[in-house]
Amino acid sequence: MSLPPEQPPEPRIPLGHGATFAPRFASGDGPDYDNVLACIRCGLCLSVCPTYATDGVEVQSPRGRVALIRAWQEGRLELSPNLRDHMYHCLDCRACQTICPTGVRVGELVLGARAVAESQRRRGAVAGALAGFSLRWLLPHPDRLEASLVPLRLYQRLGLQRLVRGSGALRLLPGPLAEMEGLLPQLPGRPLRQELPEVVPTSGVRRYRVGFFLGCVMTLVFARSSRATVDVLTANACEVVTPKEQVCCGAPHTEEGEFEEVRALARRNIDVFESLGVDYIVADCAACGAQTKEYAHLLCDDPAYAERARAFSAKVRDISEFLVGIPLRRPLGAVPRQVAYHMPCHLAHAQKVREAPRQLLRLVPGLQLMKLNEDDWCCGSAGIYNISHAGRADKILARKMDNLRESRADTVVTGNPGCLLQLQAGVRGRGWATDVRHPMELLAESYRGGAGEQLPPLDGEKVRIDSGSPTD
Amino acid sequence: MEARLIDELRRLLARERVLTSPEELAVYSYDGTFLESKPDVVVLPHTTAEVASVLALADRERVPVVPRGAGSGLAGGSVPARGGIVLGTNQMNRILDVDTVDMVAVVEPGVINASLQAAVEAKGFFYPPDPASLKQSTIGGNVATGASGPRCLKYGGTKDYVLALQVVLPGGRVARCGGRMIKNVSGYNLSQLFVGSEGTLGVVTEATLRIIPLPKARGTVLAVFPRLEDAGEAVNAILGAGVVPLALEIMDQTAIYCVEQYLHAGLPLDVEAQLLVDVDGDECSVTQQLQVVSDTCRQRGAREVQVAADKAESDRLWAVRRAISPSLGRLKPNKLGEDISVPRSAIPEMVRRVAAIARQYDLLIPLFGHIGDGNMHPNILCDLRNPAEVERVQAAARAIFDAAIGLGGTLSGEHGIGLLKRDFLPQSLDPNALALMRQLKATIDPNNIMNPGKVY
Ligand SMILES: Cc1cc2nc3c(=O)[nH]c(=O)nc-3n(C[C@H](O)[C@H](O)[C@H](O)COP(=O)(O)OP(=O)(O)OC[C@H]3O[C@@H](n4cnc5c(N)ncnc54)[C@H](O)[C@@H]3O)c2cc1C
Ligand code: SF4
Ligand code: SF4
């Protein structure tokens, strides 16, 4: 009896292993597994990631970070000190999210991974105390924060905490401490929050009642900028309400994966602003704006707050985003400067507000906008990255400073305190005369020279997104 | 891999450029496909000498070496299927020379395509090969896969711009092939042997590439065709009218459907195809070409024709095309992107057969791509978590390959064979040609250390 001839096997395409059905920690504040799977590994994000540009290794790329998170979720990697450190190397600048064609939210996935990593770690006594001190004792209480007064201390606390958390990073201490000295700007006499009346009336006819979300670092360090924000608003038919009971937005806690703490802060801020009857809530700190816009998402499972959080977040606008949407008085005073605009990550990538600040600056007579290459690249500030990862942040800053020099601007403008600090440090470290300003300062300066006719809204906020090249 | 080999590699290269931690190995285990396989070690050389020393060691010890550029490949080419050493070239990324008199650029392999484009455009020149992955893919990877893009219809692909290569061969010998001249028939055209070799013969460590003056103007036409046949005929009519477009892209009905699901831009869902045509040249020639293209499309049954003569308008027309790939990922978690290439005359028939295959296997297979040159990208959308669907995907892929080969075409126009299409290679090549390829491989790489398991 002869055997039937053996069938040659059909040729097959090796499709690899697909996703797992039982990913670890796929719910709650951990990384969203479906979003992890959305990564098609095209590598487009490699072209915009500052840490990849600096190090040239795949673990420092967005694609690599997503792959690490996926391998961890699928049980192919364990949470090692190495893996934990890699999660903290990301700047959370979200440039990759702007460019990713499939909508992978790498920065957010990394924050989710940090949350899991933190919840799984047995916190050492020192680290725990420090974290508790700054994130839970200091930041939620403006009075305590202001009493401690020296914002350096705030930064130190956060920086130290990160350093103690990071394995083996203690050796690096002297460097970062020196770095902090360099970051420390000249401090205003008093925090703005103590000086600013709860309600500042508009100089003309009131059209909007605007709540002002005054960021911790803005009030403590950049009081001058936030003062200018109020001036610009009141010059444009806005009554400005700045409740003294508002607390930290929670951005620093988010960076550390402390989502429960963020929710507590969010609830307090919602309580505070809800009763004011404001039309909008305006922030002149990009990080605060990005964070408060997230409240809706953060509290969506909280029955008592879900709806209120949605209403709150829907009212939040970055100051520039708000201003281009309303009829503005033409600013008349000349501000003869050559200005480079640096996009804060939390504005350009997290909030997708890219052109509004430049649209506003173009209104200012005498102000010349200079071309800044890589204007939407992170400056290396990234929360407290410049302290926790000083060496790395230095290289990222150096790239920014090189571009700034090439722009030949005499003033660099940006709407985020972290960036302002970082750029100031960069300018000072190089002995340059370049002025570092918040955009509202220049606008307010121009308004001091007079306000002309009412302009139609500049609106047309063009979200310039350089993404999605065609496949194949 | 033995510890002593890792130690030796650490002596050859700086310590921080020899990677061994589980996390680092995990992220060098993939490329732009869904395949994964871990290397034993990753090395990131900075010089040709370092590459040579690694290849000498690997040859002596019979360890596989897998060259890797950006890992954006779509064939599994840089996935270390048999472990061994992944040799990443991305840190060798200097542009060594841009010479506008000889009209060449000399680059290291890790230079990103877009960086080269920017450097030569600053001098009024351009480097035509423009794979859609130009922002991330490396010149080394482009050479090794023979990459091309939309502009290649008019200007040709990577192979047409490679004048010379420096290649490190197994054992560590360094060979320079070709030169800076346009014409050169002294001996075999060896540099072309390495174009499309997918890292199976050696490591490219330097490339001398042709550059050409940048045309002054550009324009775009978007034409909507109720009938697919008409779109196919319009393509041939445009080319027949003496216009060679810079790019000629098609979107079939399924592709339009996918984009509409994603953009909600009110795209016409009742039409069978859209053509996107780009022309370039000096100002008056562009105006004239735009006229010819739009007239031709109308005559051949286009229902609607839009013309863009400035960049902003043109970007707007291209937005829909650019939205295809993001849209696909939102309909199904996985996609298998095919890359078949058929003679131009077979284009309409191929499009029809892909649609029939999609119906037969109940799959969504949008088709789009550079129709002008017959290279098409049917993308099979699927969910790899569904085993029944995976079987249908396999069957559909086989059917698409069969159809392409049956129409006188081939498996891959620009992505390469790698791991993904390896099983299918014998049926698509002449047996004697395949045998010759194997012979060449055995001569150059007798110990089969270069990217083993790929292509063949
Ligand atoms: C979104 C997307 C769009 C794409 N669009 C196109 C397109 O339009 N046209 C196109 O042709 N391709 C396209 N591709 C495929 C891919 O980008 C190209 O094949 C590209 O040339 C790969 O370059 P790489 O640097 O990523 O190489 P890798 O993926 O790292 O490697 C590809 C192959 O080349 C070998 N290799 C790499 N460097 C060297 C070297 N220095 N010496 C020897 N061998 C080497 C590797 O071993 C491997 O076999 C696309 C991919 C993606 C993800
Ligand atoms: S761009 Fe998005 S899909 Fe592509 S590799 Fe990066 S994260 Fe993944
Ligand atoms: S968020 Fe910024 S640093 Fe982090 S992966 Fe994305 S681009 Fe890189």
mmCIF file of N, CA and C in Angstrom, chain A residues 10-21 33-34 37 40-44 46-47 52 55-59 61 63-64 67-68 70-71 76-78 80 82-83 86 99-103 466-472, chain B residues 19 21-24 26-28 30-36 44 68 70-72 74 90-91 132 135-136 262 321-322 325-326 330 335-336 338 368 370 377 379 384-385 390-391 393-394 397-398 401 414-415 419-420 423-424 427:
data_model
loop_
_atom_site.group_PDB
_atom_site.id
_atom_site.type_symbol
_atom_site.label_atom_id
_atom_site.label_comp_id
_atom_site.label_asym_id
_atom_site.label_seq_id
_atom_site.Cartn_x
_atom_site.Cartn_y
_atom_site.Cartn_z
ATOM 1 N N GLU A 10 1.801 24.733 2.514
ATOM 2 C CA GLU A 10 1.462 25.996 1.864
ATOM 3 C C GLU A 10 2.413 27.075 2.365
ATOM 4 N N PRO A 11 2.908 27.922 1.488
ATOM 5 C CA PRO A 11 3.749 29.012 1.999
ATOM 6 C C PRO A 11 2.936 29.926 2.900
ATOM 7 N N ARG A 12 3.575 30.398 3.932
ATOM 8 C CA ARG A 12 2.863 31.262 4.890
ATOM 9 C C ARG A 12 3.661 32.520 5.171
ATOM 10 N N ILE A 13 2.945 33.541 5.534
ATOM 11 C CA ILE A 13 3.596 34.763 5.992
ATOM 12 C C ILE A 13 3.733 34.662 7.509
ATOM 13 N N PRO A 14 4.939 34.763 8.023
ATOM 14 C CA PRO A 14 5.047 34.704 9.491
ATOM 15 C C PRO A 14 4.427 35.960 10.091
ATOM 16 N N LEU A 15 3.384 35.795 10.858
ATOM 17 C CA LEU A 15 2.688 36.971 11.375
ATOM 18 C C LEU A 15 3.098 37.306 12.803
ATOM 19 N N GLY A 16 4.070 36.568 13.341
ATOM 20 C CA GLY A 16 4.532 36.877 14.684
ATOM 21 C C GLY A 16 3.469 36.547 15.710
ATOM 22 N N HIS A 17 3.769 36.831 16.961
ATOM 23 C CA HIS A 17 2.741 36.581 17.961
ATOM 24 C C HIS A 17 1.900 37.839 18.070
ATOM 25 N N GLY A 18 0.631 37.639 18.166
ATOM 26 C CA GLY A 18 -0.246 38.800 18.298
ATOM 27 C C GLY A 18 -0.238 39.288 19.729
ATOM 28 N N ALA A 19 -1.239 40.051 20.061
ATOM 29 C CA ALA A 19 -1.326 40.600 21.399
ATOM 30 C C ALA A 19 -1.796 39.530 22.371
ATOM 31 N N THR A 20 -1.604 39.769 23.640
ATOM 32 C CA THR A 20 -2.093 38.825 24.629
ATOM 33 C C THR A 20 -3.520 39.221 25.020
ATOM 34 N N PHE A 21 -4.255 38.235 25.544
ATOM 35 C CA PHE A 21 -5.623 38.538 25.974
ATOM 36 C C PHE A 21 -5.653 39.044 27.401
ATOM 37 N N TYR A 33 -3.694 49.480 27.393
ATOM 38 C CA TYR A 33 -3.106 48.433 26.545
ATOM 39 C C TYR A 33 -3.519 48.570 25.080
ATOM 40 N N ASP A 34 -4.760 48.952 24.847
ATOM 41 C CA ASP A 34 -5.201 49.115 23.453
ATOM 42 C C ASP A 34 -4.379 50.187 22.756
ATOM 43 N N LEU A 37 -1.078 48.809 21.865
ATOM 44 C CA LEU A 37 -1.149 47.977 20.657
ATOM 45 C C LEU A 37 -1.286 48.806 19.389
ATOM 46 N N ILE A 40 2.341 50.796 15.516
ATOM 47 C CA ILE A 40 2.668 49.915 14.399
ATOM 48 C C ILE A 40 4.178 49.882 14.140
ATOM 49 N N ARG A 41 4.929 50.500 15.032
ATOM 50 C CA ARG A 41 6.396 50.460 14.986
ATOM 51 C C ARG A 41 6.976 51.072 13.718
ATOM 52 N N CYS A 42 6.297 52.095 13.222
ATOM 53 C CA CYS A 42 6.759 52.714 11.989
ATOM 54 C C CYS A 42 8.022 53.544 12.206
ATOM 55 N N GLY A 43 8.251 53.973 13.448
ATOM 56 C CA GLY A 43 9.477 54.712 13.744
ATOM 57 C C GLY A 43 9.436 56.191 13.395
ATOM 58 N N LEU A 44 8.287 56.685 12.971
ATOM 59 C CA LEU A 44 8.205 58.103 12.606
ATOM 60 C C LEU A 44 8.558 58.999 13.798
ATOM 61 N N LEU A 46 10.720 58.619 15.990
ATOM 62 C CA LEU A 46 12.158 58.757 16.232
ATOM 63 C C LEU A 46 12.660 60.116 15.751
ATOM 64 N N SER A 47 11.960 60.671 14.754
ATOM 65 C CA SER A 47 12.454 61.901 14.148
ATOM 66 C C SER A 47 12.190 63.141 14.993
ATOM 67 N N TYR A 52 15.958 60.633 22.025
ATOM 68 C CA TYR A 52 16.546 59.776 20.984
ATOM 69 C C TYR A 52 17.596 60.561 20.203
ATOM 70 N N ASP A 55 20.730 60.642 22.477
ATOM 71 C CA ASP A 55 21.440 59.401 22.818
ATOM 72 C C ASP A 55 21.630 58.442 21.649
ATOM 73 N N GLY A 56 20.738 58.502 20.673
ATOM 74 C CA GLY A 56 20.873 57.612 19.527
ATOM 75 C C GLY A 56 20.715 56.136 19.859
ATOM 76 N N VAL A 57 19.968 55.831 20.906
ATOM 77 C CA VAL A 57 19.677 54.426 21.211
ATOM 78 C C VAL A 57 18.170 54.223 21.311
ATOM 79 N N GLU A 58 17.715 53.054 20.904
ATOM 80 C CA GLU A 58 16.276 52.814 20.780
ATOM 81 C C GLU A 58 15.541 52.871 22.121
ATOM 82 N N VAL A 59 16.189 52.486 23.236
ATOM 83 C CA VAL A 59 15.472 52.595 24.528
ATOM 84 C C VAL A 59 15.111 54.027 24.847
ATOM 85 N N SER A 61 13.837 56.088 22.749
ATOM 86 C CA SER A 61 12.908 56.555 21.716
ATOM 87 C C SER A 61 11.472 56.266 22.151
ATOM 88 N N ARG A 63 9.147 54.834 20.378
ATOM 89 C CA ARG A 63 8.810 53.467 19.971
ATOM 90 C C ARG A 63 9.380 52.458 20.958
ATOM 91 N N GLY A 64 10.613 52.703 21.402
ATOM 92 C CA GLY A 64 11.242 51.812 22.377
ATOM 93 C C GLY A 64 10.479 51.818 23.696
ATOM 94 N N ALA A 67 7.429 49.811 23.372
ATOM 95 C CA ALA A 67 7.773 48.385 23.305
ATOM 96 C C ALA A 67 8.098 47.848 24.696
ATOM 97 N N LEU A 68 8.788 48.649 25.505
ATOM 98 C CA LEU A 68 9.114 48.218 26.869
ATOM 99 C C LEU A 68 7.831 48.041 27.680
ATOM 100 N N ARG A 70 4.883 47.462 26.553
ATOM 101 C CA ARG A 70 4.130 46.316 26.061
ATOM 102 C C ARG A 70 4.734 45.005 26.573
ATOM 103 N N ALA A 71 6.062 44.890 26.499
ATOM 104 C CA ALA A 71 6.708 43.661 26.954
ATOM 105 C C ALA A 71 6.439 43.442 28.442
ATOM 106 N N ARG A 76 6.726 39.726 29.386
ATOM 107 C CA ARG A 76 8.004 39.324 28.796
ATOM 108 C C ARG A 76 9.165 40.086 29.424
ATOM 109 N N LEU A 77 8.845 41.124 30.150
ATOM 110 C CA LEU A 77 9.865 41.834 30.935
ATOM 111 C C LEU A 77 9.290 42.048 32.323
ATOM 112 N N GLU A 78 10.181 42.038 33.323
ATOM 113 C CA GLU A 78 9.736 42.336 34.676
ATOM 114 C C GLU A 78 10.137 43.763 35.027
ATOM 115 N N SER A 80 12.223 45.898 36.476
ATOM 116 C CA SER A 80 13.565 45.950 37.063
ATOM 117 C C SER A 80 13.884 47.412 37.351
ATOM 118 N N ASN A 82 16.220 48.965 36.118
ATOM 119 C CA ASN A 82 16.497 49.462 34.781
ATOM 120 C C ASN A 82 15.256 49.965 34.070
ATOM 121 N N LEU A 83 14.240 49.123 34.088
ATOM 122 C CA LEU A 83 12.994 49.446 33.388
ATOM 123 C C LEU A 83 12.359 50.682 34.015
ATOM 124 N N HIS A 86 14.141 53.723 32.887
ATOM 125 C CA HIS A 86 13.815 54.079 31.505
ATOM 126 C C HIS A 86 12.509 54.860 31.438
ATOM 127 N N ILE A 99 3.141 63.725 16.280
ATOM 128 C CA ILE A 99 3.502 63.188 14.969
ATOM 129 C C ILE A 99 2.974 61.773 14.721
ATOM 130 N N CYS A 100 2.657 61.047 15.779
ATOM 131 C CA CYS A 100 2.305 59.627 15.595
ATOM 132 C C CYS A 100 1.072 59.464 14.707
ATOM 133 N N PRO A 101 1.191 58.692 13.616
ATOM 134 C CA PRO A 101 0.057 58.565 12.700
ATOM 135 C C PRO A 101 -1.091 57.740 13.258
ATOM 136 N N THR A 102 -0.850 56.911 14.257
ATOM 137 C CA THR A 102 -1.937 56.063 14.738
ATOM 138 C C THR A 102 -2.459 56.492 16.102
ATOM 139 N N GLY A 103 -2.017 57.635 16.574
ATOM 140 C CA GLY A 103 -2.587 58.156 17.815
ATOM 141 C C GLY A 103 -2.072 57.504 19.085
ATOM 142 N N ASP A 466 2.767 68.568 11.965
ATOM 143 C CA ASP A 466 3.619 68.036 10.922
ATOM 144 C C ASP A 466 3.626 66.525 11.040
ATOM 145 N N SER A 467 2.522 65.909 10.670
ATOM 146 C CA SER A 467 2.503 64.472 10.916
ATOM 147 C C SER A 467 1.946 63.721 9.728
ATOM 148 N N GLY A 468 1.859 62.439 9.904
ATOM 149 C CA GLY A 468 1.150 61.615 8.957
ATOM 150 C C GLY A 468 1.705 61.673 7.557
ATOM 151 N N SER A 469 2.931 61.223 7.385
ATOM 152 C CA SER A 469 3.363 61.059 6.006
ATOM 153 C C SER A 469 2.658 59.820 5.477
ATOM 154 N N PRO A 470 2.421 59.784 4.182
ATOM 155 C CA PRO A 470 1.735 58.626 3.638
ATOM 156 C C PRO A 470 2.566 57.373 3.860
ATOM 157 N N THR A 471 1.911 56.273 4.065
ATOM 158 C CA THR A 471 2.682 55.030 4.144
ATOM 159 C C THR A 471 3.087 54.628 2.740
ATOM 160 N N ASP A 472 4.116 53.921 2.615
ATOM 161 C CA ASP A 472 4.567 53.228 1.420
ATOM 162 C C ASP A 472 4.822 54.135 0.233
ATOM 163 N N LEU B 19 25.405 46.791 23.852
ATOM 164 C CA LEU B 19 24.237 46.738 24.729
ATOM 165 C C LEU B 19 23.808 45.302 24.992
ATOM 166 N N SER B 21 21.511 44.609 28.147
ATOM 167 C CA SER B 21 20.457 44.453 29.161
ATOM 168 C C SER B 21 19.175 43.958 28.499
ATOM 169 N N PRO B 22 18.338 43.241 29.269
ATOM 170 C CA PRO B 22 17.101 42.705 28.672
ATOM 171 C C PRO B 22 16.257 43.806 28.043
ATOM 172 N N GLU B 23 16.248 44.985 28.658
ATOM 173 C CA GLU B 23 15.438 46.073 28.117
ATOM 174 C C GLU B 23 15.991 46.524 26.770
ATOM 175 N N GLU B 24 17.307 46.652 26.697
ATOM 176 C CA GLU B 24 17.910 47.114 25.450
ATOM 177 C C GLU B 24 17.743 46.072 24.343
ATOM 178 N N ALA B 26 15.323 43.986 24.101
ATOM 179 C CA ALA B 26 13.910 43.935 23.713
ATOM 180 C C ALA B 26 13.594 44.965 22.633
ATOM 181 N N VAL B 27 14.241 46.119 22.688
ATOM 182 C CA VAL B 27 13.879 47.167 21.736
ATOM 183 C C VAL B 27 14.693 47.099 20.439
ATOM 184 N N TYR B 28 15.566 46.128 20.343
ATOM 185 C CA TYR B 28 16.221 45.886 19.047
ATOM 186 C C TYR B 28 15.737 44.566 18.459
ATOM 187 N N TYR B 30 12.697 44.271 16.881
ATOM 188 C CA TYR B 30 11.603 44.455 15.937
ATOM 189 C C TYR B 30 11.988 45.428 14.832
ATOM 190 N N ASP B 31 11.136 45.476 13.798
ATOM 191 C CA ASP B 31 11.229 46.535 12.801
ATOM 192 C C ASP B 31 9.811 47.048 12.552
ATOM 193 N N GLY B 32 9.507 47.534 11.364
ATOM 194 C CA GLY B 32 8.182 48.083 11.110
ATOM 195 C C GLY B 32 7.098 47.033 10.851
ATOM 196 N N THR B 33 7.417 45.750 11.017
ATOM 197 C CA THR B 33 6.402 44.701 10.894
ATOM 198 C C THR B 33 5.950 44.309 12.297
ATOM 199 N N PHE B 34 5.248 43.197 12.437
ATOM 200 C CA PHE B 34 4.874 42.754 13.788
ATOM 201 C C PHE B 34 5.768 41.625 14.250
ATOM 202 N N LEU B 35 6.853 41.380 13.526
ATOM 203 C CA LEU B 35 7.744 40.284 13.907
ATOM 204 C C LEU B 35 8.677 40.733 15.020
ATOM 205 N N GLU B 36 9.063 39.763 15.850
ATOM 206 C CA GLU B 36 9.982 40.066 16.950
ATOM 207 C C GLU B 36 10.893 38.889 17.190
ATOM 208 N N LEU B 44 26.830 49.374 18.396
ATOM 209 C CA LEU B 44 26.557 50.629 17.695
ATOM 210 C C LEU B 44 27.883 51.255 17.265
ATOM 211 N N ARG B 68 21.181 47.008 10.952
ATOM 212 C CA ARG B 68 19.918 47.690 11.248
ATOM 213 C C ARG B 68 20.106 49.187 11.117
ATOM 214 N N ALA B 70 17.140 52.254 10.792
ATOM 215 C CA ALA B 70 16.146 52.811 11.714
ATOM 216 C C ALA B 70 15.128 51.768 12.140
ATOM 217 N N GLY B 71 15.207 50.565 11.557
ATOM 218 C CA GLY B 71 14.203 49.568 11.899
ATOM 219 C C GLY B 71 12.814 49.965 11.435
ATOM 220 N N SER B 72 12.745 50.620 10.282
ATOM 221 C CA SER B 72 11.427 50.970 9.752
ATOM 222 C C SER B 72 11.029 50.020 8.628
ATOM 223 N N LEU B 74 9.715 47.030 6.256
ATOM 224 C CA LEU B 74 8.397 46.394 6.249
ATOM 225 C C LEU B 74 8.475 44.949 5.777
ATOM 226 N N ASN B 90 22.832 53.628 13.185
ATOM 227 C CA ASN B 90 22.224 54.958 13.279
ATOM 228 C C ASN B 90 23.145 56.026 13.857
ATOM 229 N N GLN B 91 24.205 55.602 14.565
ATOM 230 C CA GLN B 91 25.114 56.627 15.086
ATOM 231 C C GLN B 91 26.209 57.007 14.084
ATOM 232 N N ALA B 132 8.061 57.094 1.878
ATOM 233 C CA ALA B 132 7.194 57.796 2.837
ATOM 234 C C ALA B 132 7.830 57.800 4.219
ATOM 235 N N LYS B 135 11.416 60.522 6.955
ATOM 236 C CA LYS B 135 11.801 61.222 8.187
ATOM 237 C C LYS B 135 12.504 60.295 9.165
ATOM 238 N N GLN B 136 12.321 58.984 9.009
ATOM 239 C CA GLN B 136 12.970 58.088 9.962
ATOM 240 C C GLN B 136 13.960 57.120 9.332
ATOM 241 N N TYR B 262 -12.361 58.042 9.322
ATOM 242 C CA TYR B 262 -11.409 58.646 10.251
ATOM 243 C C TYR B 262 -11.516 60.172 10.250
ATOM 244 N N ARG B 321 -4.674 61.829 1.202
ATOM 245 C CA ARG B 321 -3.751 60.736 0.933
ATOM 246 C C ARG B 321 -2.921 60.409 2.183
ATOM 247 N N ARG B 322 -2.470 61.462 2.845
ATOM 248 C CA ARG B 322 -1.644 61.251 4.027
ATOM 249 C C ARG B 322 -2.429 60.655 5.182
ATOM 250 N N SER B 325 -2.795 56.042 6.057
ATOM 251 C CA SER B 325 -2.197 55.114 6.993
ATOM 252 C C SER B 325 -2.694 55.299 8.423
ATOM 253 N N PRO B 326 -2.842 56.545 8.914
ATOM 254 C CA PRO B 326 -3.422 56.643 10.255
ATOM 255 C C PRO B 326 -4.834 56.076 10.328
ATOM 256 N N ARG B 330 -7.155 52.566 12.834
ATOM 257 C CA ARG B 330 -8.311 52.796 13.694
ATOM 258 C C ARG B 330 -9.474 51.872 13.363
ATOM 259 N N LYS B 335 -2.375 45.327 10.463
ATOM 260 C CA LYS B 335 -2.506 45.331 9.010
ATOM 261 C C LYS B 335 -1.277 44.678 8.407
ATOM 262 N N LEU B 336 -1.529 43.977 7.317
ATOM 263 C CA LEU B 336 -0.447 43.359 6.590
ATOM 264 C C LEU B 336 -0.330 44.131 5.287
ATOM 265 N N GLU B 338 0.937 44.801 1.780
ATOM 266 C CA GLU B 338 1.611 44.160 0.658
ATOM 267 C C GLU B 338 2.200 45.218 -0.264
ATOM 268 N N PHE B 368 -3.883 51.353 -2.254
ATOM 269 C CA PHE B 368 -3.448 52.699 -2.610
ATOM 270 C C PHE B 368 -1.987 52.618 -3.012
ATOM 271 N N HIS B 370 1.516 54.062 -5.578
ATOM 272 C CA HIS B 370 2.103 54.783 -6.706
ATOM 273 C C HIS B 370 1.664 54.112 -7.992
ATOM 274 N N HIS B 377 -0.028 48.907 -3.012
ATOM 275 C CA HIS B 377 0.002 48.475 -1.627
ATOM 276 C C HIS B 377 -1.371 48.073 -1.133
ATOM 277 N N ASN B 379 -3.461 46.682 1.542
ATOM 278 C CA ASN B 379 -3.228 46.471 2.969
ATOM 279 C C ASN B 379 -4.338 45.602 3.532
ATOM 280 N N LEU B 384 -4.960 40.132 14.698
ATOM 281 C CA LEU B 384 -4.176 38.898 14.848
ATOM 282 C C LEU B 384 -4.630 38.070 16.045
ATOM 283 N N ARG B 385 -5.479 38.645 16.881
ATOM 284 C CA ARG B 385 -5.963 37.874 18.025
ATOM 285 C C ARG B 385 -7.066 36.904 17.616
ATOM 286 N N VAL B 390 -6.917 35.119 10.930
ATOM 287 C CA VAL B 390 -5.527 34.965 10.505
ATOM 288 C C VAL B 390 -5.445 33.997 9.329
ATOM 289 N N GLU B 391 -6.235 32.915 9.381
ATOM 290 C CA GLU B 391 -6.202 31.955 8.271
ATOM 291 C C GLU B 391 -6.703 32.602 6.979
ATOM 292 N N VAL B 393 -6.498 35.711 6.278
ATOM 293 C CA VAL B 393 -5.459 36.653 5.858
ATOM 294 C C VAL B 393 -4.373 35.916 5.071
ATOM 295 N N GLN B 394 -3.969 34.768 5.603
ATOM 296 C CA GLN B 394 -2.941 33.980 4.911
ATOM 297 C C GLN B 394 -3.407 33.616 3.494
ATOM 298 N N ALA B 397 -3.483 36.673 1.251
ATOM 299 C CA ALA B 397 -2.133 37.099 0.869
ATOM 300 C C ALA B 397 -1.616 36.202 -0.251
ATOM 301 N N ARG B 398 -1.831 34.893 -0.100
ATOM 302 C CA ARG B 398 -1.394 33.967 -1.156
ATOM 303 C C ARG B 398 -2.085 34.302 -2.468
ATOM 304 N N PHE B 401 -0.543 37.407 -4.071
ATOM 305 C CA PHE B 401 0.744 37.111 -4.702
ATOM 306 C C PHE B 401 0.536 36.362 -6.012
ATOM 307 N N GLU B 414 9.260 47.498 -3.479
ATOM 308 C CA GLU B 414 10.192 48.382 -2.778
ATOM 309 C C GLU B 414 10.464 48.022 -1.330
ATOM 310 N N HIS B 415 9.744 47.097 -0.736
ATOM 311 C CA HIS B 415 9.996 46.813 0.687
ATOM 312 C C HIS B 415 10.986 45.684 0.900
ATOM 313 N N LEU B 419 11.936 38.469 5.963
ATOM 314 C CA LEU B 419 11.356 37.255 6.528
ATOM 315 C C LEU B 419 9.947 37.067 6.013
ATOM 316 N N LEU B 420 9.308 38.186 5.714
ATOM 317 C CA LEU B 420 7.872 38.165 5.493
ATOM 318 C C LEU B 420 7.484 37.371 4.248
ATOM 319 N N ASP B 423 8.969 32.667 2.041
ATOM 320 C CA ASP B 423 8.347 31.425 1.564
ATOM 321 C C ASP B 423 7.907 31.527 0.116
ATOM 322 N N PHE B 424 7.675 32.728 -0.335
ATOM 323 C CA PHE B 424 7.068 32.902 -1.654
ATOM 324 C C PHE B 424 8.091 33.174 -2.748
ATOM 325 N N GLN B 427 8.611 30.806 -5.999
ATOM 326 C CA GLN B 427 7.601 30.802 -7.051
ATOM 327 C C GLN B 427 7.639 32.075 -7.885
#
